[in-house]
Amino acid sequence: MVTKATWTRGFRNGLQTTWELAKVIIPLTVLIAIFKEVGWLDLLAIRMEPLMALLGLPGEAALAIVVGYCINIYSAIAVILAIDLTAKQITIIAVMIAICHGIFVESAITRKTGVKAWPLALMRIGVSLLAGLGLNWLY
Amino acid sequence: MSGLLGLKDIIIIVLPLMVLIEVAKDSGIMARITGRFHPVADLLDVSKEAVLPLVVGLTIGFSYGSGIIISSAKDGSLSLKDRYAVAVFLSICHSVFEDTLILAAIGASLFWLLSSRFVLAIVTTLLTTRMLGRGRPAMLETDISPS
């Protein structure tokens, strides 16, 4: 039954999620701004350019993908917001990150279900890259 | 600065979304939506016991779905094939409401987010379970660690 408690619980969850997002997005935005200023982002972008070109993405997008794979979707969002991207490019990164994120934390959960975690993690990365390639071609 | 602007867009989505999820849960709408996902289990050719963790993980979240596998795998009601099927599917496609809407809030296409994840999860799961049926599943058997 929907009571007053339902609404307050929802509101509280909403604020909590926003707070979790803010905790990640604000410091990462500052960090990326520093990386940009120092020139590290350009350095990474140049290195990753050929690989990212296959996915239809600029070199800087590599940072969003790696951060998403290793940490979580929220951190990847912080990077996406910090770089200039088209709607198509945002969609490609978003799909790749949605398929594969938080590898370390989620592999630990997977292991508890009695399934080998590393082949699953590799498979996820593979499917994510394939999705990126496919979407660049299809979209 | 762009980070803060993006955050504002996310709040506009996240706050109503979380309220909506709670209302859907308490009004019984969530149970009805969840029921709609049962054909997914048929498509994946898993046993009846695997349906609940699959549906819960798909809609609510990976750790909730996995939690159900952990407790039911311990009493032996889920086969190795079922556990792999659910784990593979959920690792690629879980928390469809939350993940999808948050990414859509920053400008990603809702259609591609939902469809590509869902289709790829189904294909990968079917490939995995076919391989398990043929290969040496013992190789992939691991101990279920006490939580």
mmCIF file of C-alpha atoms in Angstrom:
data_model
loop_
_atom_site.group_PDB
_atom_site.id
_atom_site.type_symbol
_atom_site.label_atom_id
_atom_site.label_comp_id
_atom_site.label_asym_id
_atom_site.label_seq_id
_atom_site.Cartn_x
_atom_site.Cartn_y
_atom_site.Cartn_z
ATOM 1 C CA MET A 1 0.000 0.000 0.000
ATOM 2 C CA VAL A 2 1.229 3.488 -0.818
ATOM 3 C CA THR A 3 1.496 5.540 2.354
ATOM 4 C CA LYS A 4 3.288 8.701 3.403
ATOM 5 C CA ALA A 5 6.269 6.489 4.260
ATOM 6 C CA THR A 6 6.503 5.423 0.605
ATOM 7 C CA TRP A 7 6.975 9.015 -0.545
ATOM 8 C CA THR A 8 9.473 9.901 2.156
ATOM 9 C CA ARG A 9 11.476 6.719 1.447
ATOM 10 C CA GLY A 10 11.563 7.545 -2.255
ATOM 11 C CA PHE A 11 12.574 11.137 -1.595
ATOM 12 C CA ARG A 12 15.296 10.027 0.812
ATOM 13 C CA ASN A 13 16.629 7.455 -1.715
ATOM 14 C CA GLY A 14 16.642 10.139 -4.384
ATOM 15 C CA LEU A 15 18.637 12.536 -2.228
ATOM 16 C CA GLN A 16 20.991 9.737 -1.202
ATOM 17 C CA THR A 17 21.668 8.727 -4.825
ATOM 18 C CA THR A 18 22.199 12.370 -5.767
ATOM 19 C CA TRP A 19 24.647 12.720 -2.875
ATOM 20 C CA GLU A 20 26.500 9.562 -4.010
ATOM 21 C CA LEU A 21 26.693 11.035 -7.514
ATOM 22 C CA ALA A 22 27.848 14.433 -6.273
ATOM 23 C CA LYS A 23 30.593 12.835 -4.152
ATOM 24 C CA VAL A 24 32.037 11.275 -7.310
ATOM 25 C CA ILE A 25 31.221 13.852 -9.960
ATOM 26 C CA ILE A 26 32.404 17.056 -8.237
ATOM 27 C CA PRO A 27 35.938 15.889 -7.261
ATOM 28 C CA LEU A 28 36.384 14.094 -10.599
ATOM 29 C CA THR A 29 35.333 17.204 -12.529
ATOM 30 C CA VAL A 30 37.990 19.203 -10.677
ATOM 31 C CA LEU A 31 40.594 16.466 -11.240
ATOM 32 C CA ILE A 32 39.854 16.300 -14.967
ATOM 33 C CA ALA A 33 40.062 20.099 -15.236
ATOM 34 C CA ILE A 34 43.547 19.867 -13.680
ATOM 35 C CA PHE A 35 44.540 17.033 -16.058
ATOM 36 C CA LYS A 36 43.381 19.189 -18.959
ATOM 37 C CA GLU A 37 45.326 22.224 -17.736
ATOM 38 C CA VAL A 38 48.555 20.244 -17.182
ATOM 39 C CA GLY A 39 48.226 18.627 -20.619
ATOM 40 C CA TRP A 40 47.904 15.010 -19.455
ATOM 41 C CA LEU A 41 44.471 14.647 -21.033
ATOM 42 C CA ASP A 42 45.880 15.674 -24.437
ATOM 43 C CA LEU A 43 48.732 13.221 -24.001
ATOM 44 C CA LEU A 44 46.300 10.385 -23.298
ATOM 45 C CA ALA A 45 44.046 11.543 -26.132
ATOM 46 C CA ILE A 46 46.907 11.404 -28.660
ATOM 47 C CA ARG A 47 47.969 7.934 -27.488
ATOM 48 C CA MET A 48 44.431 6.534 -27.615
ATOM 49 C CA GLU A 49 43.367 8.297 -30.826
ATOM 50 C CA PRO A 50 43.799 5.322 -33.241
ATOM 51 C CA LEU A 51 41.997 2.876 -30.938
ATOM 52 C CA MET A 52 39.148 5.262 -30.100
ATOM 53 C CA ALA A 53 38.726 6.154 -33.788
ATOM 54 C CA LEU A 54 37.498 2.576 -34.359
ATOM 55 C CA LEU A 55 34.690 3.302 -31.904
ATOM 56 C CA GLY A 56 33.960 6.671 -33.482
ATOM 57 C CA LEU A 57 35.202 8.437 -30.367
ATOM 58 C CA PRO A 58 37.790 11.135 -29.648
ATOM 59 C CA GLY A 59 40.966 10.060 -27.803
ATOM 60 C CA GLU A 60 39.861 11.590 -24.479
ATOM 61 C CA ALA A 61 36.896 9.192 -24.394
ATOM 62 C CA ALA A 62 39.337 6.433 -23.408
ATOM 63 C CA LEU A 63 39.428 7.974 -19.934
ATOM 64 C CA ALA A 64 35.628 7.722 -19.590
ATOM 65 C CA ILE A 65 35.678 4.081 -20.654
ATOM 66 C CA VAL A 66 38.557 3.032 -18.395
ATOM 67 C CA VAL A 67 37.097 4.906 -15.404
ATOM 68 C CA GLY A 68 33.708 3.294 -16.053
ATOM 69 C CA TYR A 69 35.161 -0.212 -16.422
ATOM 70 C CA CYS A 70 37.243 0.045 -13.262
ATOM 71 C CA ILE A 71 35.121 2.229 -10.963
ATOM 72 C CA ASN A 72 31.447 2.732 -11.863
ATOM 73 C CA ILE A 73 28.914 4.418 -14.135
ATOM 74 C CA TYR A 74 28.780 7.573 -12.007
ATOM 75 C CA SER A 75 32.507 8.250 -12.369
ATOM 76 C CA ALA A 76 32.302 7.651 -16.116
ATOM 77 C CA ILE A 77 29.487 10.222 -16.261
ATOM 78 C CA ALA A 78 31.784 12.783 -14.632
ATOM 79 C CA VAL A 79 34.319 12.253 -17.429
ATOM 80 C CA ILE A 80 31.662 12.319 -20.166
ATOM 81 C CA LEU A 81 30.409 15.674 -18.866
ATOM 82 C CA ALA A 82 33.932 17.093 -18.895
ATOM 83 C CA ILE A 83 34.697 16.394 -22.566
ATOM 84 C CA ASP A 84 33.014 17.616 -25.734
ATOM 85 C CA LEU A 85 30.994 14.853 -27.370
ATOM 86 C CA THR A 86 28.195 14.493 -29.911
ATOM 87 C CA ALA A 87 24.922 12.698 -29.077
ATOM 88 C CA LYS A 88 26.129 9.665 -31.027
ATOM 89 C CA GLN A 89 29.410 9.572 -29.135
ATOM 90 C CA ILE A 90 27.663 9.886 -25.755
ATOM 91 C CA THR A 91 25.380 6.993 -26.723
ATOM 92 C CA ILE A 92 28.319 4.797 -27.763
ATOM 93 C CA ILE A 93 30.176 5.424 -24.489
ATOM 94 C CA ALA A 94 26.974 5.032 -22.442
ATOM 95 C CA VAL A 95 26.147 1.652 -24.000
ATOM 96 C CA MET A 96 29.729 0.413 -23.523
ATOM 97 C CA ILE A 97 29.739 1.541 -19.887
ATOM 98 C CA ALA A 98 26.244 0.176 -19.203
ATOM 99 C CA ILE A 99 27.388 -3.247 -20.400
ATOM 100 C CA CYS A 100 30.677 -3.202 -18.544
ATOM 101 C CA HIS A 101 31.329 -1.252 -15.338
ATOM 102 C CA GLY A 102 32.670 -1.656 -11.841
ATOM 103 C CA ILE A 103 34.486 -4.829 -12.881
ATOM 104 C CA PHE A 104 36.246 -5.253 -9.537
ATOM 105 C CA VAL A 105 33.239 -4.851 -7.270
ATOM 106 C CA GLU A 106 30.854 -6.785 -9.495
ATOM 107 C CA SER A 107 33.329 -9.646 -10.041
ATOM 108 C CA ALA A 108 33.543 -10.051 -6.277
ATOM 109 C CA ILE A 109 29.740 -10.422 -6.170
ATOM 110 C CA THR A 110 29.777 -12.873 -9.109
ATOM 111 C CA ARG A 111 32.353 -15.089 -7.412
ATOM 112 C CA LYS A 112 29.975 -15.614 -4.495
ATOM 113 C CA THR A 113 27.378 -17.195 -6.771
ATOM 114 C CA GLY A 114 29.759 -20.070 -7.538
ATOM 115 C CA VAL A 115 30.651 -18.874 -11.011
ATOM 116 C CA LYS A 116 34.201 -18.162 -12.188
ATOM 117 C CA ALA A 117 34.540 -14.403 -12.213
ATOM 118 C CA TRP A 118 37.498 -13.703 -14.539
ATOM 119 C CA PRO A 119 36.130 -15.342 -17.710
ATOM 120 C CA LEU A 120 32.921 -13.423 -17.079
ATOM 121 C CA ALA A 121 34.798 -10.139 -16.645
ATOM 122 C CA LEU A 122 36.764 -10.718 -19.877
ATOM 123 C CA MET A 123 33.572 -11.613 -21.685
ATOM 124 C CA ARG A 124 31.938 -8.410 -20.458
ATOM 125 C CA ILE A 125 34.816 -6.274 -21.709
ATOM 126 C CA GLY A 126 34.658 -8.103 -25.062
ATOM 127 C CA VAL A 127 30.895 -7.639 -25.420
ATOM 128 C CA SER A 128 31.240 -3.972 -24.445
ATOM 129 C CA LEU A 129 33.905 -3.330 -27.112
ATOM 130 C CA LEU A 130 31.866 -5.210 -29.718
ATOM 131 C CA ALA A 131 28.814 -3.127 -28.814
ATOM 132 C CA GLY A 132 30.861 0.052 -29.279
ATOM 133 C CA LEU A 133 32.153 -1.075 -32.669
ATOM 134 C CA GLY A 134 28.697 -2.210 -33.771
ATOM 135 C CA LEU A 135 26.959 0.935 -32.609
ATOM 136 C CA ASN A 136 29.489 3.181 -34.353
ATOM 137 C CA TRP A 137 28.624 1.342 -37.540
ATOM 138 C CA LEU A 138 24.847 1.015 -37.007
ATOM 139 C CA TYR A 139 23.825 4.308 -35.390
ATOM 140 C CA MET B 1 31.545 23.765 -14.205
ATOM 141 C CA SER B 2 30.148 21.261 -16.706
ATOM 142 C CA GLY B 3 30.128 18.671 -13.926
ATOM 143 C CA LEU B 4 27.868 20.809 -11.777
ATOM 144 C CA LEU B 5 25.485 21.510 -14.649
ATOM 145 C CA GLY B 6 25.291 17.794 -15.408
ATOM 146 C CA LEU B 7 24.586 17.098 -11.770
ATOM 147 C CA LYS B 8 21.540 19.374 -11.891
ATOM 148 C CA ASP B 9 20.118 17.390 -14.844
ATOM 149 C CA ILE B 10 20.746 14.152 -12.980
ATOM 150 C CA ILE B 11 18.937 15.370 -9.842
ATOM 151 C CA ILE B 12 15.904 16.247 -11.959
ATOM 152 C CA ILE B 13 15.805 12.617 -13.133
ATOM 153 C CA VAL B 14 17.012 10.753 -10.046
ATOM 154 C CA LEU B 15 14.746 12.320 -7.434
ATOM 155 C CA PRO B 16 11.409 11.602 -9.174
ATOM 156 C CA LEU B 17 12.776 8.220 -10.335
ATOM 157 C CA MET B 18 13.480 7.040 -6.798
ATOM 158 C CA VAL B 19 10.066 8.230 -5.589
ATOM 159 C CA LEU B 20 8.441 6.465 -8.556
ATOM 160 C CA ILE B 21 10.269 3.200 -7.794
ATOM 161 C CA GLU B 22 9.085 3.249 -4.164
ATOM 162 C CA VAL B 23 5.497 4.014 -5.211
ATOM 163 C CA ALA B 24 5.649 1.230 -7.816
ATOM 164 C CA LYS B 25 6.908 -1.213 -5.179
ATOM 165 C CA ASP B 26 4.289 -0.391 -2.545
ATOM 166 C CA SER B 27 1.343 -0.187 -4.946
ATOM 167 C CA GLY B 28 2.053 -3.611 -6.448
ATOM 168 C CA ILE B 29 2.813 -2.177 -9.903
ATOM 169 C CA MET B 30 6.430 -3.353 -9.607
ATOM 170 C CA ALA B 31 5.290 -6.947 -9.056
ATOM 171 C CA ARG B 32 3.171 -6.700 -12.199
ATOM 172 C CA ILE B 33 6.039 -5.256 -14.263
ATOM 173 C CA THR B 34 8.353 -7.939 -12.901
ATOM 174 C CA GLY B 35 5.822 -10.557 -13.963
ATOM 175 C CA ARG B 36 6.105 -9.280 -17.516
ATOM 176 C CA PHE B 37 9.769 -10.230 -17.557
ATOM 177 C CA HIS B 38 9.093 -13.952 -17.069
ATOM 178 C CA PRO B 39 9.203 -14.688 -20.826
ATOM 179 C CA VAL B 40 12.873 -13.648 -20.676
ATOM 180 C CA ALA B 41 13.536 -16.745 -18.582
ATOM 181 C CA ASP B 42 11.788 -18.917 -21.177
ATOM 182 C CA LEU B 43 13.876 -17.360 -23.899
ATOM 183 C CA LEU B 44 17.043 -18.194 -21.995
ATOM 184 C CA ASP B 45 15.938 -21.766 -21.368
ATOM 185 C CA VAL B 46 16.646 -21.740 -17.629
ATOM 186 C CA SER B 47 14.771 -23.597 -14.901
ATOM 187 C CA LYS B 48 11.857 -22.140 -12.923
ATOM 188 C CA GLU B 49 14.146 -21.571 -9.952
ATOM 189 C CA ALA B 50 16.359 -19.223 -11.955
ATOM 190 C CA VAL B 51 13.510 -16.894 -12.898
ATOM 191 C CA LEU B 52 13.370 -14.965 -9.627
ATOM 192 C CA PRO B 53 17.076 -14.034 -9.394
ATOM 193 C CA LEU B 54 17.055 -13.202 -13.115
ATOM 194 C CA VAL B 55 14.062 -10.889 -12.904
ATOM 195 C CA VAL B 56 15.139 -9.232 -9.662
ATOM 196 C CA GLY B 57 18.657 -8.571 -10.984
ATOM 197 C CA LEU B 58 17.341 -7.303 -14.291
ATOM 198 C CA THR B 59 14.953 -4.807 -12.717
ATOM 199 C CA ILE B 60 16.255 -3.908 -9.256
ATOM 200 C CA GLY B 61 19.974 -4.627 -9.298
ATOM 201 C CA PHE B 62 22.891 -6.978 -9.741
ATOM 202 C CA SER B 63 23.645 -7.521 -6.058
ATOM 203 C CA TYR B 64 19.989 -8.261 -5.214
ATOM 204 C CA GLY B 65 19.739 -10.851 -8.001
ATOM 205 C CA SER B 66 23.072 -12.356 -7.003
ATOM 206 C CA GLY B 67 21.990 -12.432 -3.367
ATOM 207 C CA ILE B 68 19.096 -14.694 -4.332
ATOM 208 C CA ILE B 69 21.428 -16.981 -6.318
ATOM 209 C CA ILE B 70 23.808 -17.171 -3.384
ATOM 210 C CA SER B 71 21.106 -18.256 -0.971
ATOM 211 C CA SER B 72 19.408 -20.664 -3.375
ATOM 212 C CA ALA B 73 22.675 -22.105 -4.734
ATOM 213 C CA LYS B 74 23.641 -23.103 -1.230
ATOM 214 C CA ASP B 75 20.621 -25.330 -0.830
ATOM 215 C CA GLY B 76 21.396 -26.795 -4.243
ATOM 216 C CA SER B 77 18.275 -25.755 -6.159
ATOM 217 C CA LEU B 78 20.213 -24.016 -8.943
ATOM 218 C CA SER B 79 22.271 -26.054 -11.408
ATOM 219 C CA LEU B 80 25.656 -24.940 -12.692
ATOM 220 C CA LYS B 81 24.068 -24.119 -16.035
ATOM 221 C CA ASP B 82 21.389 -21.988 -14.368
ATOM 222 C CA ARG B 83 23.945 -20.143 -12.280
ATOM 223 C CA TYR B 84 26.074 -19.373 -15.333
ATOM 224 C CA ALA B 85 23.068 -18.332 -17.360
ATOM 225 C CA VAL B 86 21.902 -15.886 -14.689
ATOM 226 C CA ALA B 87 25.417 -14.588 -13.969
ATOM 227 C CA VAL B 88 26.239 -13.992 -17.634
ATOM 228 C CA PHE B 89 22.899 -12.376 -18.379
ATOM 229 C CA LEU B 90 22.925 -10.135 -15.326
ATOM 230 C CA SER B 91 26.564 -9.105 -15.672
ATOM 231 C CA ILE B 92 25.695 -7.567 -19.045
ATOM 232 C CA CYS B 93 22.165 -6.409 -18.309
ATOM 233 C CA HIS B 94 21.033 -5.352 -14.822
ATOM 234 C CA SER B 95 19.303 -2.450 -13.022
ATOM 235 C CA VAL B 96 17.702 -1.459 -16.315
ATOM 236 C CA PHE B 97 15.639 1.352 -14.792
ATOM 237 C CA GLU B 98 18.330 3.140 -12.843
ATOM 238 C CA ASP B 99 21.370 2.704 -15.155
ATOM 239 C CA THR B 100 19.409 3.466 -18.289
ATOM 240 C CA LEU B 101 17.691 6.598 -17.023
ATOM 241 C CA ILE B 102 20.830 8.072 -15.461
ATOM 242 C CA LEU B 103 22.741 7.612 -18.743
ATOM 243 C CA ALA B 104 19.779 8.928 -20.744
ATOM 244 C CA ALA B 105 19.789 11.997 -18.485
ATOM 245 C CA ILE B 106 23.221 12.997 -19.827
ATOM 246 C CA GLY B 107 22.084 12.601 -23.445
ATOM 247 C CA ALA B 108 22.477 8.943 -24.434
ATOM 248 C CA SER B 109 19.807 7.343 -26.607
ATOM 249 C CA LEU B 110 17.255 5.422 -24.532
ATOM 250 C CA PHE B 111 16.495 3.069 -27.415
ATOM 251 C CA TRP B 112 20.090 1.979 -28.003
ATOM 252 C CA LEU B 113 20.825 1.699 -24.283
ATOM 253 C CA LEU B 114 17.932 -0.678 -23.684
ATOM 254 C CA SER B 115 17.957 -2.682 -26.890
ATOM 255 C CA SER B 116 21.681 -3.298 -27.295
ATOM 256 C CA ARG B 117 22.207 -4.364 -23.705
ATOM 257 C CA PHE B 118 19.205 -6.649 -23.720
ATOM 258 C CA VAL B 119 19.931 -8.336 -27.064
ATOM 259 C CA LEU B 120 23.631 -8.811 -26.303
ATOM 260 C CA ALA B 121 22.832 -10.285 -22.875
ATOM 261 C CA ILE B 122 20.466 -12.833 -24.415
ATOM 262 C CA VAL B 123 22.876 -13.820 -27.205
ATOM 263 C CA THR B 124 25.869 -14.134 -24.877
ATOM 264 C CA THR B 125 23.877 -16.168 -22.348
ATOM 265 C CA LEU B 126 22.619 -18.589 -25.015
ATOM 266 C CA LEU B 127 26.167 -19.028 -26.372
ATOM 267 C CA THR B 128 27.479 -19.697 -22.860
ATOM 268 C CA THR B 129 24.827 -22.252 -21.938
ATOM 269 C CA ARG B 130 25.282 -24.061 -25.280
ATOM 270 C CA MET B 131 29.016 -24.250 -24.614
ATOM 271 C CA LEU B 132 28.444 -25.501 -21.076
ATOM 272 C CA GLY B 133 26.201 -28.235 -22.412
ATOM 273 C CA ARG B 134 28.924 -29.470 -24.720
ATOM 274 C CA GLY B 135 32.204 -28.764 -22.965
ATOM 275 C CA ARG B 136 33.559 -29.822 -19.638
ATOM 276 C CA PRO B 137 31.479 -27.940 -17.098
ATOM 277 C CA ALA B 138 33.518 -29.370 -14.214
ATOM 278 C CA MET B 139 36.301 -27.010 -15.272
ATOM 279 C CA LEU B 140 34.087 -24.055 -14.519
ATOM 280 C CA GLU B 141 32.690 -25.364 -11.248
ATOM 281 C CA THR B 142 33.853 -23.319 -8.293
ATOM 282 C CA ASP B 143 33.175 -23.585 -4.596
ATOM 283 C CA ILE B 144 30.445 -21.348 -3.334
ATOM 284 C CA SER B 145 32.239 -19.330 -0.739
ATOM 285 C CA PRO B 146 30.411 -18.656 2.509
ATOM 286 C CA SER B 147 29.181 -15.071 2.396
#
